[in-house]
CSV table of C-alpha atoms in Angstrom, one decimal:
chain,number,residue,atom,x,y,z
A,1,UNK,CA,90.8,106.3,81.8
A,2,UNK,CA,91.7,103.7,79.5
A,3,UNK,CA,92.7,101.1,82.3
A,4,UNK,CA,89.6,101.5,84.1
A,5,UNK,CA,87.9,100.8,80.4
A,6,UNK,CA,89.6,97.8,80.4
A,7,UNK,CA,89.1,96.8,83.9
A,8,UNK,CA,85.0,97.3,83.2
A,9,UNK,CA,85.8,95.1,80.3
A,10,UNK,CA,87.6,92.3,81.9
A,11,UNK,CA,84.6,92.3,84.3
A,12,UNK,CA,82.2,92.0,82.1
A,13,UNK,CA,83.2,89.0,80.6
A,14,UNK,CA,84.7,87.9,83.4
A,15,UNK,CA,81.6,87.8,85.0
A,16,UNK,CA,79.2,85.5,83.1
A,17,UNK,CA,82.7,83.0,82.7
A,18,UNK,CA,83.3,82.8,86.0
A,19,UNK,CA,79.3,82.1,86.5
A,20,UNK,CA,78.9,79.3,84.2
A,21,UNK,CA,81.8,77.9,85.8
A,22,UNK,CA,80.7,78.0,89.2
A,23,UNK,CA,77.7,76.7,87.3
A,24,UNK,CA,79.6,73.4,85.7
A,25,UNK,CA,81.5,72.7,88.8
A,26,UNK,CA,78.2,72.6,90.6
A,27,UNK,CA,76.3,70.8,88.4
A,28,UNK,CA,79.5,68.0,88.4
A,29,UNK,CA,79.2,68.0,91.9
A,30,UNK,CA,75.8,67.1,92.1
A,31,UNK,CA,75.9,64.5,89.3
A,32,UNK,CA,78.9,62.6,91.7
A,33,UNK,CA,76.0,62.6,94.5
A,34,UNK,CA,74.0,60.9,92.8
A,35,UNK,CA,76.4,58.2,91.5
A,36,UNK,CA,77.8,58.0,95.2
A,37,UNK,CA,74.1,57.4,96.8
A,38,UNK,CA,73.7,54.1,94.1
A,39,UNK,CA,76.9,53.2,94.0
A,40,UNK,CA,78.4,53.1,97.4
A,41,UNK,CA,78.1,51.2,100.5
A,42,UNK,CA,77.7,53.3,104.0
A,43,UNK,CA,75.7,53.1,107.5
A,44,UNK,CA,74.8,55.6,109.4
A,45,UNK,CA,72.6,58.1,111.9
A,46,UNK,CA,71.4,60.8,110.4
A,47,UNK,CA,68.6,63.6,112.1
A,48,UNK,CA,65.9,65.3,110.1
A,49,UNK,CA,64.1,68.5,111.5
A,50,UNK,CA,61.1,70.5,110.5
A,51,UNK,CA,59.9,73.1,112.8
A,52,UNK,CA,59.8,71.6,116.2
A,53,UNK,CA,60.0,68.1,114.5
A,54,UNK,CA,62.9,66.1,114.9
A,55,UNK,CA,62.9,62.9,113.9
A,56,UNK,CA,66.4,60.2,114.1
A,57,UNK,CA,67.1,57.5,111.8
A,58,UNK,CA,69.2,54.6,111.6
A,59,UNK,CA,70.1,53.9,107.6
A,60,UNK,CA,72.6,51.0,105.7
A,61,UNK,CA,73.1,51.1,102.3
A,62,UNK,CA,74.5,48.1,100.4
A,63,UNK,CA,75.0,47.1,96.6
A,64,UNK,CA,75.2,43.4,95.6
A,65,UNK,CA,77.5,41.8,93.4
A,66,UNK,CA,73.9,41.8,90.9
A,67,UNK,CA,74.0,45.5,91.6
A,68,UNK,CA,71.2,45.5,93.3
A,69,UNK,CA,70.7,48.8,95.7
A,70,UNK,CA,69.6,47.5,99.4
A,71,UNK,CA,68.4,49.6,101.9
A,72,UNK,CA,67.3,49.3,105.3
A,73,UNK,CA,66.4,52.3,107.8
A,74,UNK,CA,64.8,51.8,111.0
A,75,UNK,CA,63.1,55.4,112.7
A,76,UNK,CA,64.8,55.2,116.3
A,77,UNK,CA,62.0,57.9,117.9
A,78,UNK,CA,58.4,57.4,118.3
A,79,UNK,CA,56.6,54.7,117.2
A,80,UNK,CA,58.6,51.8,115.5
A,81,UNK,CA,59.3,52.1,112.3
A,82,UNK,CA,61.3,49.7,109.8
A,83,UNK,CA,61.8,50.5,105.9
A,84,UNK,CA,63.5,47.8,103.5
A,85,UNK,CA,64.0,48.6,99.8
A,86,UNK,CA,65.6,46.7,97.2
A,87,UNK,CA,65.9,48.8,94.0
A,88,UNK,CA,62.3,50.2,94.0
A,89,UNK,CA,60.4,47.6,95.5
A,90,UNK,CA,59.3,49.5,99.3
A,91,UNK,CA,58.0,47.5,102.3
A,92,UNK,CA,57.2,49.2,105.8
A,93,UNK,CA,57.0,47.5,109.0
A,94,UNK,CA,54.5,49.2,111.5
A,95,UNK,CA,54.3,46.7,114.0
A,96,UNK,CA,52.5,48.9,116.8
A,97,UNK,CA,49.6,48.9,113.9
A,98,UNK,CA,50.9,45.1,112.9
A,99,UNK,CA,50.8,46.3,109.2
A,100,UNK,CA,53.0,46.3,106.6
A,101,UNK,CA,52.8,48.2,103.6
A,102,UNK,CA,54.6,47.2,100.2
A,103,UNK,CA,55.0,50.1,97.4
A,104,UNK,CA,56.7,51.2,94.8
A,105,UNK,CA,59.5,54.4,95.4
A,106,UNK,CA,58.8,55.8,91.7
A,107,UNK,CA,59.7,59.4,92.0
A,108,UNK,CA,59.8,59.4,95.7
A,109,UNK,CA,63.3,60.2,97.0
A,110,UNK,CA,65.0,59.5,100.7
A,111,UNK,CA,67.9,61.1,101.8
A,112,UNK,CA,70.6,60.7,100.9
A,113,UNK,CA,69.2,59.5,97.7
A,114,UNK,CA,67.1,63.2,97.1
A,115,UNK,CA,68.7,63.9,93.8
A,116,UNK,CA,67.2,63.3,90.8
A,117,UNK,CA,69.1,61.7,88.0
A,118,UNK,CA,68.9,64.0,85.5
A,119,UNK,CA,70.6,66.9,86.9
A,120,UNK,CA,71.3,68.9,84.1
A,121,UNK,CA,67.5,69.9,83.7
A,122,UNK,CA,67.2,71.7,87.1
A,123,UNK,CA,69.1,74.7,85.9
A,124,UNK,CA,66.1,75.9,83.9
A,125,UNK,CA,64.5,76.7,87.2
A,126,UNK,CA,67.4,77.1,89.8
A,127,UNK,CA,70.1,79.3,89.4
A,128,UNK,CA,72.9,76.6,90.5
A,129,UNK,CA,76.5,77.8,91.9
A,130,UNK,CA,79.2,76.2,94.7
A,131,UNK,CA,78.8,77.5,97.9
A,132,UNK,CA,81.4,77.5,101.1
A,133,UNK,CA,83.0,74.2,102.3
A,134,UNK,CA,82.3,72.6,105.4
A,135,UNK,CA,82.3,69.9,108.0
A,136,UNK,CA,79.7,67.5,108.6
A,137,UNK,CA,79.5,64.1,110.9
A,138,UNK,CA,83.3,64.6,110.1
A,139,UNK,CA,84.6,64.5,106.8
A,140,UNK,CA,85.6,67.4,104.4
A,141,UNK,CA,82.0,68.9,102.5
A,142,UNK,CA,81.3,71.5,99.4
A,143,UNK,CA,78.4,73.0,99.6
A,144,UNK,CA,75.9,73.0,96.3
A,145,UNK,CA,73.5,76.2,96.2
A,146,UNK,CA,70.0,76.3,94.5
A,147,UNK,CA,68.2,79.5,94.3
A,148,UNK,CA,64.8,79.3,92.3
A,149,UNK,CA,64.4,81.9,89.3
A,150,UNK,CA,60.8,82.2,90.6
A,151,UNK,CA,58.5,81.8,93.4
A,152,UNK,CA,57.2,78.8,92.7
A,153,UNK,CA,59.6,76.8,94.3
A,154,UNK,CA,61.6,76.9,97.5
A,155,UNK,CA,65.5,76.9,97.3
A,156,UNK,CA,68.3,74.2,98.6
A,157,UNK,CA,71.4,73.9,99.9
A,158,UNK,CA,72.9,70.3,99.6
A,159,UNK,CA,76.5,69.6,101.7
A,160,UNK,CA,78.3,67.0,100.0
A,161,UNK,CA,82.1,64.4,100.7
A,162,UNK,CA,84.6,65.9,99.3
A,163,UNK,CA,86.0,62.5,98.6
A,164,UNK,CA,83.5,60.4,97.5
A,165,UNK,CA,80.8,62.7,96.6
A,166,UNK,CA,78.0,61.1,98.6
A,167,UNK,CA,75.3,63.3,100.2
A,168,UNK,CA,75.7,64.5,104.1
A,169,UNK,CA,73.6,67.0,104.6
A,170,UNK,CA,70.3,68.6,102.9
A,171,UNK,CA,68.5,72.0,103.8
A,172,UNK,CA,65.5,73.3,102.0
A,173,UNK,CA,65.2,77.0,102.4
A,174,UNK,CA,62.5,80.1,102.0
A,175,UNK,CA,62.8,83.2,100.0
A,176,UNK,CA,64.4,84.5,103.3
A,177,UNK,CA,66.9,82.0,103.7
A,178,UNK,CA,65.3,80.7,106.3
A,179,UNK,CA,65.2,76.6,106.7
A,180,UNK,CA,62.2,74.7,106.3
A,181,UNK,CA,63.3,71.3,106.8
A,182,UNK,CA,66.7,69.8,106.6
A,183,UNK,CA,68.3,66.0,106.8
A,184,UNK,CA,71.7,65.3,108.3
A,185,UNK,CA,74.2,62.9,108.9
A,186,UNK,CA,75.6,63.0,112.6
A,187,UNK,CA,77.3,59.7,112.8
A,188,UNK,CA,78.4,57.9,109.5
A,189,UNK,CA,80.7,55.4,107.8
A,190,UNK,CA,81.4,55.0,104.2
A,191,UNK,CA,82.9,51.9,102.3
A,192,UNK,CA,82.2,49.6,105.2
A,193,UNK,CA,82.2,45.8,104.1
A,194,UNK,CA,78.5,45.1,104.4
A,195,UNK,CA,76.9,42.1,103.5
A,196,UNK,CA,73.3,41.2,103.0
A,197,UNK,CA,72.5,40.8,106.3
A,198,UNK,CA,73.3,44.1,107.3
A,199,UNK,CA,70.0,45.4,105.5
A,200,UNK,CA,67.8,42.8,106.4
A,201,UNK,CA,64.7,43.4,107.6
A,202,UNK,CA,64.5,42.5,111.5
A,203,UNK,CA,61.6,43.0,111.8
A,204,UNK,CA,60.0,40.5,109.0
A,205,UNK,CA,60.3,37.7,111.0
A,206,UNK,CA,57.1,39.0,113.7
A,207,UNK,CA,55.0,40.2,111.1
A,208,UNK,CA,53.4,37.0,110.5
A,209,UNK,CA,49.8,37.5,110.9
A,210,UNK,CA,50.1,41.5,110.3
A,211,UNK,CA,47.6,42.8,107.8
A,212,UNK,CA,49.8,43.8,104.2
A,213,UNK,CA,48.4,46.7,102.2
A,214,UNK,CA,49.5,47.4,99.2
A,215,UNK,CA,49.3,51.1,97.8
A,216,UNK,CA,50.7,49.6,94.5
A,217,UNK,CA,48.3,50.9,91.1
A,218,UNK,CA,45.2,49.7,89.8
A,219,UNK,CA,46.5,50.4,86.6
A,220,UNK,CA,50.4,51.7,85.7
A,221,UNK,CA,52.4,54.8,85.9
A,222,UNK,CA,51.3,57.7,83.5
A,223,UNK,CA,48.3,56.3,82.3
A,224,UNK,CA,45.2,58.1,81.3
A,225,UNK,CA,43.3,59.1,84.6
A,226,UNK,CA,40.6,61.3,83.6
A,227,UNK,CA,41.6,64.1,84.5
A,228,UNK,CA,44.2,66.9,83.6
A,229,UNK,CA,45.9,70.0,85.2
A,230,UNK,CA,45.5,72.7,82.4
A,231,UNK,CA,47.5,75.4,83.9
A,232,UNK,CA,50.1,73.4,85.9
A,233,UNK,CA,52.8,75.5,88.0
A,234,UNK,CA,55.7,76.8,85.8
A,235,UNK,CA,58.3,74.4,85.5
A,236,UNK,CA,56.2,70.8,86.7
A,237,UNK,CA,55.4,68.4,84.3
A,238,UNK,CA,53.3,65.3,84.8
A,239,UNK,CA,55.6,62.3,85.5
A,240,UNK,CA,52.8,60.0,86.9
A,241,UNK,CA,49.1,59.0,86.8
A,242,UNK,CA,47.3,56.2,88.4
A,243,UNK,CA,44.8,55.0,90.1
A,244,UNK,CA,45.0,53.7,93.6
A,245,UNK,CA,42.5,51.4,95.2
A,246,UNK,CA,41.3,52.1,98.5
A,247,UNK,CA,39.4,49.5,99.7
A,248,UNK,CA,36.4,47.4,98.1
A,249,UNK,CA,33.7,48.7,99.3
A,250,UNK,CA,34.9,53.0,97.6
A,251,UNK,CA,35.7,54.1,94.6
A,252,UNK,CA,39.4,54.2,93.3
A,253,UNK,CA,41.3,57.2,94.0
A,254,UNK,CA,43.1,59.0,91.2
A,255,UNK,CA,46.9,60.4,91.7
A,256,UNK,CA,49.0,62.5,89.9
A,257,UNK,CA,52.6,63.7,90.6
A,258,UNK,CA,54.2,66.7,89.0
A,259,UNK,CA,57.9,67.1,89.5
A,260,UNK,CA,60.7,69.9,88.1
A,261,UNK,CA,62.9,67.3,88.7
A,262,UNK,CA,63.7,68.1,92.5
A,263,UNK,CA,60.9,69.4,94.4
A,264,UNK,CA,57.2,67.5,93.8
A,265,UNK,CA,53.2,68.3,93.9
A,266,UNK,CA,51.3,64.9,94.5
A,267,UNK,CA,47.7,65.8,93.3
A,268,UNK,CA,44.7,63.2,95.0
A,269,UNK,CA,41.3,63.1,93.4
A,270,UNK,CA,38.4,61.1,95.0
A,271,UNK,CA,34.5,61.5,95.5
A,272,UNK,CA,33.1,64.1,98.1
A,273,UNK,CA,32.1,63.3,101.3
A,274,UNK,CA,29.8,65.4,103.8
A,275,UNK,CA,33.1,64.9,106.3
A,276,UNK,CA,35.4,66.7,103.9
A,277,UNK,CA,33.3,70.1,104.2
A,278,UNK,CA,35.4,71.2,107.0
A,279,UNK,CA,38.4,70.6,105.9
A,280,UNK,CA,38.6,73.4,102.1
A,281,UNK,CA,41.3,75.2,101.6
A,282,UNK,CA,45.0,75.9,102.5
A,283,UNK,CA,46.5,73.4,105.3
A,284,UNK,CA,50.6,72.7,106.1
A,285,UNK,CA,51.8,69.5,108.1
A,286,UNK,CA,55.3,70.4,109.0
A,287,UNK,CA,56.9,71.2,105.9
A,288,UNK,CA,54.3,69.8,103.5
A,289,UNK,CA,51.6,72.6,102.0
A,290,UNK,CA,48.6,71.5,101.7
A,291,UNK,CA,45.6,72.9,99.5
A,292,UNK,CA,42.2,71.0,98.9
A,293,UNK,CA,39.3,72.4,96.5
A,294,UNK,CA,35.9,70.8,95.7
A,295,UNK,CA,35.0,70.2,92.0
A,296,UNK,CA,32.0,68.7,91.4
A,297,UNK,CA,31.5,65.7,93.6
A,298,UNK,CA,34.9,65.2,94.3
A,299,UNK,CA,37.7,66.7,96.0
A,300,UNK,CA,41.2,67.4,94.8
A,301,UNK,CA,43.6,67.9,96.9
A,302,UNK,CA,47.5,69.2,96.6
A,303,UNK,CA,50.1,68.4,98.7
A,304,UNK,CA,53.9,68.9,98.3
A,305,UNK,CA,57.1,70.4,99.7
A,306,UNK,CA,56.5,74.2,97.8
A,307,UNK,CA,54.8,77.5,98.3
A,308,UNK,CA,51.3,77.8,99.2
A,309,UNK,CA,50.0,79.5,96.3
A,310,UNK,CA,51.6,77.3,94.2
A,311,UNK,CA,49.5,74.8,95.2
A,312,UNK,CA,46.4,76.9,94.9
A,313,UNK,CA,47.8,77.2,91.4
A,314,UNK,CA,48.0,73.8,90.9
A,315,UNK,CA,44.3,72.8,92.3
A,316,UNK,CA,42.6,75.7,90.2
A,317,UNK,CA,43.7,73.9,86.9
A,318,UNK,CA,42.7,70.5,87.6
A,319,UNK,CA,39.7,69.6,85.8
A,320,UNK,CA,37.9,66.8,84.3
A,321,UNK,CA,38.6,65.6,80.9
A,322,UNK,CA,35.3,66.3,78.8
């Protein structure tokens, strides 16, 4: 009798240890992700799939002796496609549109880049533990599990190098399990010598001539829009607001993001039109929800990578300032 007490007892303790543990370890792994995805140099294939969408990608990673974080990735299905970013300056070479677009990646992430750089903070909504090892394109993985402590947010898996801690794989999941989209390297190198030619645009030299848009602000980041959420979704704070200009002849658009540091709602604002009458309520593109609500003359819509009714949630709240 008294063994099995102290075998209940061991557990007991045991338990929550061994937990928090798990926890740390995870939580160091991630944190060496994010490091590796600045830090290191690498080329690659990698796939990403949502539903019947598959989409391959081409991608080179190089850091200058400045430190400067160059990337180019080129979208090898479909259209042509050709993205070049240095640090967070963003330009996108359409050339069957001949346009390019130049932005800003704020809180926008790319694989293998998805982490956020704060880590620590994503344990107040995901419960964070070390899943099985694996392989992937190759080399040795651990796999990171994120399981959200409610339903307003889907969970994650996230297969990482054992050796130098940089991001192979990435699933999104449902409460089932059950993958929504994923990213994945099936070809890769890491450490290669690049230089700054390896990430150079190729396709900058045609676009002469193209029409450039730029979706940078009218105003900057976080700034005073108008407009507020009053009873945001648990957990997302506002990490953006601006207004974007979309063309002379309409009135700017307002956008806010809200973030829990890993997934993101991207909230649009702008006048009503008769065309938009259709088009009220819940929509998904792939693995993007989609929920748009009239308020007044305009219409706000709310997009991003998490349940429905989260969404709905969000779009209910957003209001005018008075």
């Amino acid at each position: 009798m008294i063994f099995r007490a102290v075998c209940l007892l061991a557990a007991l303790i045991g338990g929550p240890v061994a937990w928090a543990q798990s926890q740390a370890e995870a939580l160091s792994m991630l944190s060496r992700a994010v490091t590796a995805s600045q830090n290191l140099s690498y080329a690659g294939t990698f796939v990403y799939q949502s539903g019947a969408n598959v989409e391959t990608s081409r991608i080179a990673h190089y850091v200058d002796s400045d430190g400067n974080s160059i990337e180019r990735l080129e979208v090898l299905d479909g259209s042509p496609r050709e993205v070049v970013r240095i640090n967070d300056e963003v330009r996108c070479y359409l050339p069957k549109e001949k346009i390019v677009i130049e932005d800003r990646r704020g809180s926008r992430k790319t694989f293998p880049s998805l982490l956020p750089e704060s880590i620590n903070s994503l344990g107040e909504f995901y419960a964070i533990k070390r899943g099985a090892s694996g392989r992937v394109a190759g080399f040795e993985t651990h796999s990171v599990l994120l399981e959200p402590k409610d339903g307003f947010r889907f969970g994650y898996v996230f297969w990482i190098e054992a050796q130098t801690g940089l991001l192979l794989k990435a699933r999104m999941v449902n409460e089932r399990g059950e993958a929504i989209e994923q990213f994945a390297f099936a070809q890769l190198e890491i450490g290669l010598p690049l230089s700054r030619e390896d990430v150079r645009s190729r396709m900058a030299a045609m676009s002469e001539g193209w029409a450039v848009h730029s979706a940078s602000t009218t105003t900057g980041q976080n700034v005073d829009v108008g407009w507020v959420a009053s009873a945001p979704v648990p957990g997302f704070r506002q990490i953006a607001g601006m207004r974007r200009s979309l063309g002379p002849d309409r009135p700017d658009m307002v956008h806010m993001v809200f973030s829990d540091g890993l997934a993101a709602i991207s909230v649009f604002i702008e006048p009503f039109r008769k065309e938009d009458g259709n088009f009220i309520g819940p929509m998904k593109h792939g693995a993007v929800n989609v929920f748009k609500r009239r308020v007044g003359n305009f219409i706000v819509t709310a997009l991003g990578e998490v349940p429905p009714h989260s969404l709905l949630r969000m779009v209910e709240g957003v209001e005018q300032k008075r």
